[in-house]
PDB file of C-alpha atoms in Angstrom:
ATOM      1  CA  UNK X  24      41.897 -29.678  36.175  1.00  0.00           C
ATOM      2  CA  UNK X  25      43.197 -26.415  34.691  1.00  0.00           C
ATOM      3  CA  UNK X  26      45.351 -23.987  36.648  1.00  0.00           C
ATOM      4  CA  UNK X  27      44.127 -20.482  37.348  1.00  0.00           C
ATOM      5  CA  UNK X  28      46.094 -17.590  35.867  1.00  0.00           C
ATOM      6  CA  UNK X  29      48.048 -15.755  38.540  1.00  0.00           C
ATOM      7  CA  UNK X  30      48.524 -12.470  36.640  1.00  0.00           C
ATOM      8  CA  UNK X  31      47.120 -10.463  33.746  1.00  0.00           C
ATOM      9  CA  UNK X  32      50.159 -11.302  31.634  1.00  0.00           C
ATOM     10  CA  UNK X  33      49.289 -14.978  31.954  1.00  0.00           C
ATOM     11  CA  UNK X  34      45.890 -14.367  30.395  1.00  0.00           C
ATOM     12  CA  UNK X  35      47.491 -13.864  26.999  1.00  0.00           C
ATOM     13  CA  UNK X  36      46.946 -10.193  26.255  1.00  0.00           C
ATOM     14  CA  UNK X  37      44.711  -7.257  26.755  1.00  0.00           C
ATOM     15  CA  UNK X  38      41.395  -8.098  28.352  1.00  0.00           C
ATOM     16  CA  UNK X  39      39.587  -4.751  28.212  1.00  0.00           C
ATOM     17  CA  UNK X  40      40.574  -1.220  27.325  1.00  0.00           C
ATOM     18  CA  UNK X  41      38.802   1.999  26.366  1.00  0.00           C
ATOM     19  CA  UNK X  42      41.974   3.818  25.308  1.00  0.00           C
ATOM     20  CA  UNK X  43      41.462   3.593  21.546  1.00  0.00           C
ATOM     21  CA  UNK X  44      37.674   3.231  21.373  1.00  0.00           C
ATOM     22  CA  UNK X  45      35.920   0.488  19.405  1.00  0.00           C
ATOM     23  CA  UNK X  46      37.923  -2.327  17.855  1.00  0.00           C
ATOM     24  CA  UNK X  47      37.290  -4.415  14.737  1.00  0.00           C
ATOM     25  CA  UNK X  48      36.301  -7.964  15.753  1.00  0.00           C
ATOM     26  CA  UNK X  49      38.238  -9.483  12.829  1.00  0.00           C
ATOM     27  CA  UNK X  50      41.674  -7.850  12.985  1.00  0.00           C
ATOM     28  CA  UNK X  51      41.648  -6.410  16.523  1.00  0.00           C
ATOM     29  CA  UNK X  52      42.704  -2.957  15.326  1.00  0.00           C
ATOM     30  CA  UNK X  53      40.855   0.263  16.229  1.00  0.00           C
ATOM     31  CA  UNK X  54      37.909   0.830  13.850  1.00  0.00           C
ATOM     32  CA  UNK X  55      39.596   3.899  12.328  1.00  0.00           C
ATOM     33  CA  UNK X  56      42.720   1.866  11.507  1.00  0.00           C
ATOM     34  CA  UNK X  57      40.945  -1.319  10.395  1.00  0.00           C
ATOM     35  CA  UNK X  58      42.313  -2.721   7.162  1.00  0.00           C
ATOM     36  CA  UNK X  59      40.367  -5.971   6.881  1.00  0.00           C
ATOM     37  CA  UNK X  60      37.048  -4.482   5.697  1.00  0.00           C
ATOM     38  CA  UNK X  61      38.440  -1.902   3.312  1.00  0.00           C
ATOM     39  CA  UNK X  62      38.508  -2.525  -0.430  1.00  0.00           C
ATOM     40  CA  UNK X  63      37.421  -6.141  -0.316  1.00  0.00           C
ATOM     41  CA  UNK X  64      35.033  -6.996  -3.108  1.00  0.00           C
ATOM     42  CA  UNK X  65      32.350  -9.458  -2.046  1.00  0.00           C
ATOM     43  CA  UNK X  66      32.926 -13.023  -3.076  1.00  0.00           C
ATOM     44  CA  UNK X  67      30.656 -14.160  -5.877  1.00  0.00           C
ATOM     45  CA  UNK X  68      30.485 -14.914  -9.552  1.00  0.00           C
ATOM     46  CA  UNK X  69      30.559 -11.249 -10.669  1.00  0.00           C
ATOM     47  CA  UNK X  70      27.020 -11.227 -12.034  1.00  0.00           C
ATOM     48  CA  UNK X  71      24.600  -8.586 -10.747  1.00  0.00           C
ATOM     49  CA  UNK X  72      21.160 -10.082 -10.230  1.00  0.00           C
ATOM     50  CA  UNK X  73      18.150  -7.769 -10.546  1.00  0.00           C
ATOM     51  CA  UNK X  74      14.805  -8.879  -9.171  1.00  0.00           C
ATOM     52  CA  UNK X  75      11.433  -7.499  -8.148  1.00  0.00           C
ATOM     53  CA  UNK X  76      10.300  -8.189  -4.586  1.00  0.00           C
ATOM     54  CA  UNK X  77       7.151  -7.497  -2.588  1.00  0.00           C
ATOM     55  CA  UNK X  78       7.472  -9.961   0.293  1.00  0.00           C
ATOM     56  CA  UNK X  79       7.739  -8.443   3.754  1.00  0.00           C
ATOM     57  CA  UNK X  80       7.309  -4.910   2.474  1.00  0.00           C
ATOM     58  CA  UNK X  81       3.629  -4.298   3.100  1.00  0.00           C
ATOM     59  CA  UNK X  82       2.669  -4.928  -0.520  1.00  0.00           C
ATOM     60  CA  UNK X  83       5.113  -2.310  -1.849  1.00  0.00           C
ATOM     61  CA  UNK X  84       7.231  -3.280  -4.850  1.00  0.00           C
ATOM     62  CA  UNK X  85      10.994  -2.956  -4.536  1.00  0.00           C
ATOM     63  CA  UNK X  86      13.638  -3.797  -7.139  1.00  0.00           C
ATOM     64  CA  UNK X  87      16.808  -5.280  -5.652  1.00  0.00           C
ATOM     65  CA  UNK X  88      20.275  -5.538  -7.186  1.00  0.00           C
ATOM     66  CA  UNK X  89      22.565  -8.087  -5.544  1.00  0.00           C
ATOM     67  CA  UNK X  90      25.957  -9.543  -6.380  1.00  0.00           C
ATOM     68  CA  UNK X  91      27.517  -6.352  -7.720  1.00  0.00           C
ATOM     69  CA  UNK X  92      31.301  -6.850  -7.619  1.00  0.00           C
ATOM     70  CA  UNK X  93      32.019  -3.552  -5.847  1.00  0.00           C
ATOM     71  CA  UNK X  94      32.768  -2.665  -2.241  1.00  0.00           C
ATOM     72  CA  UNK X  95      32.446   0.302   0.077  1.00  0.00           C
ATOM     73  CA  UNK X  96      32.213   3.767  -1.417  1.00  0.00           C
ATOM     74  CA  UNK X  97      32.060   2.518  -5.021  1.00  0.00           C
ATOM     75  CA  UNK X  98      28.916   0.545  -4.186  1.00  0.00           C
ATOM     76  CA  UNK X  99      27.377   3.600  -2.480  1.00  0.00           C
ATOM     77  CA  UNK X 100      28.109   5.720  -5.572  1.00  0.00           C
ATOM     78  CA  UNK X 101      26.499   3.117  -7.842  1.00  0.00           C
ATOM     79  CA  UNK X 102      23.431   2.914  -5.606  1.00  0.00           C
ATOM     80  CA  UNK X 103      22.912   6.678  -5.655  1.00  0.00           C
ATOM     81  CA  UNK X 104      23.450   6.821  -9.431  1.00  0.00           C
ATOM     82  CA  UNK X 105      20.852   4.080  -9.967  1.00  0.00           C
ATOM     83  CA  UNK X 106      18.376   5.869  -7.681  1.00  0.00           C
ATOM     84  CA  UNK X 107      18.855   9.083  -9.650  1.00  0.00           C
ATOM     85  CA  UNK X 108      18.422   7.226 -12.968  1.00  0.00           C
ATOM     86  CA  UNK X 109      15.140   5.712 -11.778  1.00  0.00           C
ATOM     87  CA  UNK X 110      13.985   8.951 -10.135  1.00  0.00           C
ATOM     88  CA  UNK X 111      13.020   7.204  -6.909  1.00  0.00           C
ATOM     89  CA  UNK X 112      14.351   6.535  -3.446  1.00  0.00           C
ATOM     90  CA  UNK X 113      16.067   3.470  -2.202  1.00  0.00           C
ATOM     91  CA  UNK X 114      18.674   2.074   0.151  1.00  0.00           C
ATOM     92  CA  UNK X 115      21.853   0.070   0.354  1.00  0.00           C
ATOM     93  CA  UNK X 116      21.555  -2.764   2.898  1.00  0.00           C
ATOM     94  CA  UNK X 117      24.185  -5.457   3.421  1.00  0.00           C
ATOM     95  CA  UNK X 118      25.577  -5.100  -0.106  1.00  0.00           C
ATOM     96  CA  UNK X 119      22.112  -5.227  -1.735  1.00  0.00           C
ATOM     97  CA  UNK X 120      20.843  -2.138  -3.549  1.00  0.00           C
ATOM     98  CA  UNK X 121      17.103  -1.582  -3.063  1.00  0.00           C
ATOM     99  CA  UNK X 122      15.256   0.744  -5.428  1.00  0.00           C
ATOM    100  CA  UNK X 123      11.628   1.679  -4.718  1.00  0.00           C
ATOM    101  CA  UNK X 124       9.219   0.615  -7.456  1.00  0.00           C
ATOM    102  CA  UNK X 125       9.441  -1.758 -10.384  1.00  0.00           C
ATOM    103  CA  UNK X 126      12.465  -0.814 -12.503  1.00  0.00           C
ATOM    104  CA  UNK X 127      13.911  -4.181 -13.578  1.00  0.00           C
ATOM    105  CA  UNK X 128      14.266  -3.333 -17.274  1.00  0.00           C
ATOM    106  CA  UNK X 129      15.708   0.092 -16.657  1.00  0.00           C
ATOM    107  CA  UNK X 130      18.253  -1.205 -14.137  1.00  0.00           C
ATOM    108  CA  UNK X 131      19.353  -4.064 -16.408  1.00  0.00           C
ATOM    109  CA  UNK X 132      19.954  -1.565 -19.192  1.00  0.00           C
ATOM    110  CA  UNK X 133      21.820   0.892 -16.944  1.00  0.00           C
ATOM    111  CA  UNK X 134      24.042  -1.791 -15.403  1.00  0.00           C
ATOM    112  CA  UNK X 135      24.944  -3.138 -18.863  1.00  0.00           C
ATOM    113  CA  UNK X 136      25.781   0.409 -19.976  1.00  0.00           C
ATOM    114  CA  UNK X 137      28.116   0.757 -16.970  1.00  0.00           C
ATOM    115  CA  UNK X 138      29.944  -2.462 -17.913  1.00  0.00           C
ATOM    116  CA  UNK X 139      28.438  -4.922 -15.412  1.00  0.00           C
ATOM    117  CA  UNK X 140      27.126  -8.364 -16.276  1.00  0.00           C
ATOM    118  CA  UNK X 141      23.498  -8.252 -15.213  1.00  0.00           C
ATOM    119  CA  UNK X 142      20.752 -10.885 -15.176  1.00  0.00           C
ATOM    120  CA  UNK X 143      17.075 -10.795 -14.387  1.00  0.00           C
ATOM    121  CA  UNK X 144      16.469 -13.036 -11.409  1.00  0.00           C
ATOM    122  CA  UNK X 145      13.230 -14.526 -10.156  1.00  0.00           C
ATOM    123  CA  UNK X 146       9.898 -14.772 -11.976  1.00  0.00           C
TER     124      UNK X 146
END
C-alpha cells in the first residue's frame, strides 16, 4: 500500500497555479515563453503532396497541399500566397493548406517555382 503525501512539497512540484496563465503541455513553460513548438519543421520526406478532395465537404471541391517542409509563420505566408495565386479562399488546418476549387495543376507549378518538391497525389 502506498503512503499518502503529508505536504505539498512531497507531491513533487506545483499542482495548480494561475500566476502565469496557460502552460504548454509539452515543456511546462508559459505559452508566451514556449520554445518547443517554435521553428520545428514537421517530420516527413520533404515532398509536398497536392490532391483534390470532395469527401465530407458537401460536394464542394477543395485542393489540399500537405507535407510542406515549413512551420509556423512561413507556412501561413505560403498558404496566403497560394490563395492569392489561385484567386480563391482557403484555410490552413493542422499543417495542411486547403484551397477552394480545383487548382492541382496551378499549385504544382507554383510550388515547383518556389523551390519545393511537389507531387500530385490521389486519382
